[in-house]
Amino acid sequence: MLTQDQLLKSGVVGAGGAGFPTHVKLSAKADTLVCNAAECEPLLHKDKEIIRHFPEQFVLGLELARQKTGAERVIIGLKRKYGELIDFLTRYLPETMEICPLDDVYPAGDEFILVYQTLGRVIPPGGIPVQVGAVVMNVETALNTANAARNIPVTDKFLTVTGTVKKPATIRVPLGAALTECVDAVGGSSIPNPVYLVGGPMMGYLEEDPANARVTKTTGGIILLPQDHPLIIEMRRPWKSTVRIAKSACDQCSHCTELCPRNLLGHPVEPHKAMRSLLFGADTLVYGTQFCSSCNLCSRCSCPEGLDPRSVMRNNREKWLESGKKIQEPIFRRNRADQQMENRATPIPRLIRRLGLAEYDVHADWDPQISDQLSAIPEVLISLRQHIGPPCVPVVQAGETVQTGDIIGVPAEKDGKLQLGAAVHASIDGKVIGVENGAIRIRRE
């Protein structure tokens, strides 16, 4: 039987998003475990590649999580366009598990949308899945959960490397590897001086110093794009320019709100009101911005003027936090999900074209040979904060020799209580060179 201590000491956290510690998530009780295999971010392929090449471990991880939460069943949300993969995976599923085919839309992988599509239940605004009897786990976390049952810690990460690289691929890389090492392993870039987009094109971020940036437990992908790509220009737009353009160009068409996935669930998320607030002064607080998922659909696809409601929503949400005002009890904009939800969903192919990424929409299959090469990298810099919560406390010092899987950081304690977190481990054999700026550098001898 899998224990919380095994998950904690194995360092298992959500392999995407904020990296919520899995031993805490699986301590909740629910009637259904929902697996997020939708992978709705354009260009990323790691989840389906994990399922294709490690099906038994994946299913075992789900079964262990089901037992841990006391769930009666497991529902795997997987896009119906992967019919061959669905048929393949079905052969490995026990009676307690089923696949829910999903449309190829964005953001099918948002846990609020996923729970509604698989269970027909709406999570309250600002709430969590367990409030409606569900626990959500993604594919790689399930794989790591299976490993934790055998006391195998999290020391590497699956990710897709694509874009202007010479050989797009899904690879497994030691935690703490440089982003540039991952790109070099797939043949490097086909253009000079590319931009590194970490994560997906919708919710990812630009990394301006890729040689020093490192792979963590939540890194899902690396996408290389030209400096002059429209998406890159948009992401680099200064905040002052965003405000100035929004004030002059927003005509309150409300497309951003009408196509907002959370709004369609009935949540009080109305981006057009946040845009309108820019005309009323810097201190204007707009109710509902607190519940925005930052999926970026309003900015990247919905707005006909090419404005940036997402950044305005995020800025307003930060104002709420700074104000210290209590958020009133969340209310639904309506008492049910919108009947037009299915019709207003954004197809991924359309989104890819809108983002100008059609030429990079290629297969990025699992490449074990490249992964083997990366396992021999000479040095790693492992962050002590790869999860939501405070950073881990280092338990090694410069000069010590460590082996792959040795614990090098443990969750912090406060007033005798363990803080939110999970252990961090060495990802290569070598010597600890130093503990610097919240990270541990290990060099292979």
mmCIF file of C-alpha atoms in Angstrom, residues 63-218:
data_model
loop_
_atom_site.group_PDB
_atom_site.id
_atom_site.type_symbol
_atom_site.label_atom_id
_atom_site.label_comp_id
_atom_site.label_asym_id
_atom_site.label_seq_id
_atom_site.Cartn_x
_atom_site.Cartn_y
_atom_site.Cartn_z
ATOM 1 C CA GLU A 63 -4.652 2.585 -9.255
ATOM 2 C CA LEU A 64 -2.468 3.439 -6.260
ATOM 3 C CA ALA A 65 -3.872 6.971 -6.230
ATOM 4 C CA ARG A 66 -7.418 5.602 -6.473
ATOM 5 C CA GLN A 67 -6.846 3.371 -3.463
ATOM 6 C CA LYS A 68 -5.245 6.215 -1.544
ATOM 7 C CA THR A 69 -8.199 8.558 -2.057
ATOM 8 C CA GLY A 70 -10.823 5.866 -1.623
ATOM 9 C CA ALA A 71 -12.218 6.670 -5.076
ATOM 10 C CA GLU A 72 -14.596 4.174 -6.624
ATOM 11 C CA ARG A 73 -13.438 4.829 -10.172
ATOM 12 C CA VAL A 74 -10.861 6.539 -12.354
ATOM 13 C CA ILE A 75 -11.778 8.581 -15.424
ATOM 14 C CA ILE A 76 -9.011 9.402 -17.892
ATOM 15 C CA GLY A 77 -9.678 12.481 -20.007
ATOM 16 C CA LEU A 78 -7.981 11.831 -23.356
ATOM 17 C CA LYS A 79 -8.684 13.523 -26.677
ATOM 18 C CA ARG A 80 -10.742 11.415 -29.040
ATOM 19 C CA LYS A 81 -8.490 12.374 -31.948
ATOM 20 C CA TYR A 82 -5.954 9.936 -30.455
ATOM 21 C CA GLY A 83 -8.191 6.965 -31.290
ATOM 22 C CA GLU A 84 -5.281 4.581 -31.730
ATOM 23 C CA LEU A 85 -3.871 5.548 -28.332
ATOM 24 C CA ILE A 86 -7.280 5.128 -26.699
ATOM 25 C CA ASP A 87 -7.570 1.596 -28.117
ATOM 26 C CA PHE A 88 -4.018 0.823 -26.981
ATOM 27 C CA LEU A 89 -4.526 2.101 -23.433
ATOM 28 C CA THR A 90 -7.905 0.398 -23.022
ATOM 29 C CA ARG A 91 -6.178 -2.998 -23.071
ATOM 30 C CA TYR A 92 -4.344 -2.092 -19.842
ATOM 31 C CA LEU A 93 -7.275 -0.691 -17.875
ATOM 32 C CA PRO A 94 -8.935 -2.595 -15.005
ATOM 33 C CA GLU A 95 -12.682 -2.440 -14.414
ATOM 34 C CA THR A 96 -12.298 0.574 -12.114
ATOM 35 C CA MET A 97 -10.967 2.756 -14.949
ATOM 36 C CA GLU A 98 -12.514 4.248 -18.053
ATOM 37 C CA ILE A 99 -11.570 6.746 -20.757
ATOM 38 C CA CYS A 100 -13.642 9.845 -21.441
ATOM 39 C CA PRO A 101 -12.943 11.013 -25.020
ATOM 40 C CA LEU A 102 -12.530 14.798 -25.154
ATOM 41 C CA ASP A 103 -12.882 17.255 -28.011
ATOM 42 C CA ASP A 104 -9.680 18.777 -29.380
ATOM 43 C CA VAL A 105 -10.302 22.176 -27.816
ATOM 44 C CA TYR A 106 -8.572 24.626 -25.499
ATOM 45 C CA PRO A 107 -8.422 24.548 -22.494
ATOM 46 C CA ALA A 108 -9.636 20.957 -22.134
ATOM 47 C CA GLY A 109 -6.823 20.361 -19.633
ATOM 48 C CA ASP A 110 -7.973 23.024 -17.172
ATOM 49 C CA GLU A 111 -9.092 20.979 -14.157
ATOM 50 C CA PHE A 112 -12.322 22.984 -13.810
ATOM 51 C CA ILE A 113 -13.235 22.244 -17.429
ATOM 52 C CA LEU A 114 -12.001 18.656 -17.182
ATOM 53 C CA VAL A 115 -14.116 17.871 -14.116
ATOM 54 C CA TYR A 116 -17.169 19.312 -15.847
ATOM 55 C CA GLN A 117 -16.532 17.394 -19.090
ATOM 56 C CA THR A 118 -15.897 14.073 -17.336
ATOM 57 C CA LEU A 119 -18.320 14.266 -14.392
ATOM 58 C CA GLY A 120 -20.769 17.041 -15.225
ATOM 59 C CA ARG A 121 -19.876 18.777 -11.957
ATOM 60 C CA VAL A 122 -19.000 22.463 -11.632
ATOM 61 C CA ILE A 123 -16.272 23.358 -9.130
ATOM 62 C CA PRO A 124 -17.225 26.561 -7.259
ATOM 63 C CA PRO A 125 -15.348 29.778 -8.152
ATOM 64 C CA GLY A 126 -12.024 29.772 -6.326
ATOM 65 C CA GLY A 127 -12.638 26.195 -5.235
ATOM 66 C CA ILE A 128 -10.842 22.890 -5.709
ATOM 67 C CA PRO A 129 -11.998 19.600 -7.287
ATOM 68 C CA VAL A 130 -12.408 17.747 -3.987
ATOM 69 C CA GLN A 131 -15.326 20.071 -3.172
ATOM 70 C CA VAL A 132 -17.308 18.193 -5.818
ATOM 71 C CA GLY A 133 -15.935 14.766 -4.958
ATOM 72 C CA ALA A 134 -12.998 14.628 -7.378
ATOM 73 C CA VAL A 135 -9.227 14.541 -7.222
ATOM 74 C CA VAL A 136 -7.334 15.446 -10.395
ATOM 75 C CA MET A 137 -3.922 14.003 -11.313
ATOM 76 C CA ASN A 138 -1.906 14.366 -14.496
ATOM 77 C CA VAL A 139 -0.120 11.675 -16.477
ATOM 78 C CA GLU A 140 3.471 12.184 -15.354
ATOM 79 C CA THR A 141 2.438 12.503 -11.706
ATOM 80 C CA ALA A 142 0.764 9.102 -12.007
ATOM 81 C CA LEU A 143 3.991 7.672 -13.393
ATOM 82 C CA ASN A 144 5.984 9.164 -10.509
ATOM 83 C CA THR A 145 3.425 7.839 -8.030
ATOM 84 C CA ALA A 146 4.001 4.304 -9.301
ATOM 85 C CA ASN A 147 7.745 4.802 -8.859
ATOM 86 C CA ALA A 148 7.253 6.137 -5.323
ATOM 87 C CA ALA A 149 5.599 2.847 -4.343
ATOM 88 C CA ARG A 150 8.971 1.244 -5.096
ATOM 89 C CA ASN A 151 10.804 4.075 -3.286
ATOM 90 C CA ILE A 152 12.178 5.444 -6.556
ATOM 91 C CA PRO A 153 12.455 9.238 -6.217
ATOM 92 C CA VAL A 154 11.770 11.915 -8.819
ATOM 93 C CA THR A 155 15.147 12.695 -10.384
ATOM 94 C CA ASP A 156 14.222 13.473 -13.983
ATOM 95 C CA LYS A 157 11.546 15.132 -16.096
ATOM 96 C CA PHE A 158 9.736 14.360 -19.326
ATOM 97 C CA LEU A 159 9.361 17.317 -21.665
ATOM 98 C CA THR A 160 8.766 18.154 -25.313
ATOM 99 C CA VAL A 161 11.405 20.173 -27.177
ATOM 100 C CA THR A 162 10.044 21.641 -30.393
ATOM 101 C CA GLY A 163 9.725 24.759 -32.532
ATOM 102 C CA THR A 164 12.743 25.744 -34.587
ATOM 103 C CA VAL A 165 14.808 22.787 -33.344
ATOM 104 C CA LYS A 166 16.251 20.411 -35.925
ATOM 105 C CA LYS A 167 14.692 17.280 -34.414
ATOM 106 C CA PRO A 168 11.533 17.885 -32.339
ATOM 107 C CA ALA A 169 11.270 15.195 -29.680
ATOM 108 C CA THR A 170 9.921 14.233 -26.279
ATOM 109 C CA ILE A 171 12.799 13.462 -23.942
ATOM 110 C CA ARG A 172 13.578 12.601 -20.345
ATOM 111 C CA VAL A 173 16.212 14.814 -18.732
ATOM 112 C CA PRO A 174 17.825 14.995 -15.263
ATOM 113 C CA LEU A 175 16.392 17.698 -13.024
ATOM 114 C CA GLY A 176 18.683 20.703 -12.951
ATOM 115 C CA ALA A 177 19.884 20.367 -16.550
ATOM 116 C CA ALA A 178 20.262 23.621 -18.499
ATOM 117 C CA LEU A 179 17.580 24.377 -21.074
ATOM 118 C CA THR A 180 20.288 24.832 -23.691
ATOM 119 C CA GLU A 181 21.524 21.285 -23.047
ATOM 120 C CA CYS A 182 18.056 19.949 -23.859
ATOM 121 C CA VAL A 183 18.004 21.901 -27.124
ATOM 122 C CA ASP A 184 21.535 20.841 -28.068
ATOM 123 C CA ALA A 185 20.540 17.211 -27.514
ATOM 124 C CA VAL A 186 17.880 17.442 -30.243
ATOM 125 C CA GLY A 187 20.278 18.965 -32.746
ATOM 126 C CA GLY A 188 20.060 22.611 -31.745
ATOM 127 C CA SER A 189 18.072 25.334 -33.443
ATOM 128 C CA SER A 190 17.700 25.717 -37.199
ATOM 129 C CA ILE A 191 17.835 29.506 -36.842
ATOM 130 C CA PRO A 192 20.290 31.798 -35.027
ATOM 131 C CA ASN A 193 19.455 33.374 -31.678
ATOM 132 C CA PRO A 194 16.014 31.793 -31.072
ATOM 133 C CA VAL A 195 13.731 32.695 -28.178
ATOM 134 C CA TYR A 196 13.062 30.064 -25.520
ATOM 135 C CA LEU A 197 9.394 29.695 -24.590
ATOM 136 C CA VAL A 198 9.132 27.432 -21.537
ATOM 137 C CA GLY A 199 5.857 25.547 -21.167
ATOM 138 C CA GLY A 200 3.099 25.922 -23.728
ATOM 139 C CA PRO A 201 2.447 28.906 -25.998
ATOM 140 C CA MET A 202 -0.697 29.825 -24.046
ATOM 141 C CA MET A 203 0.465 29.736 -20.421
ATOM 142 C CA GLY A 204 4.227 29.453 -20.766
ATOM 143 C CA TYR A 205 6.841 32.158 -20.184
ATOM 144 C CA LEU A 206 9.862 33.548 -22.005
ATOM 145 C CA GLU A 207 13.256 32.560 -20.645
ATOM 146 C CA GLU A 208 15.797 35.252 -21.519
ATOM 147 C CA ASP A 209 18.764 33.389 -19.990
ATOM 148 C CA PRO A 210 18.349 29.758 -21.152
ATOM 149 C CA ALA A 211 21.975 28.800 -20.503
ATOM 150 C CA ASN A 212 21.460 29.377 -16.785
ATOM 151 C CA ALA A 213 17.786 28.388 -16.574
ATOM 152 C CA ARG A 214 17.217 24.834 -15.370
ATOM 153 C CA VAL A 215 14.706 22.049 -15.770
ATOM 154 C CA THR A 216 12.423 21.589 -12.746
ATOM 155 C CA LYS A 217 9.695 19.128 -11.783
ATOM 156 C CA THR A 218 7.075 21.342 -13.450
#
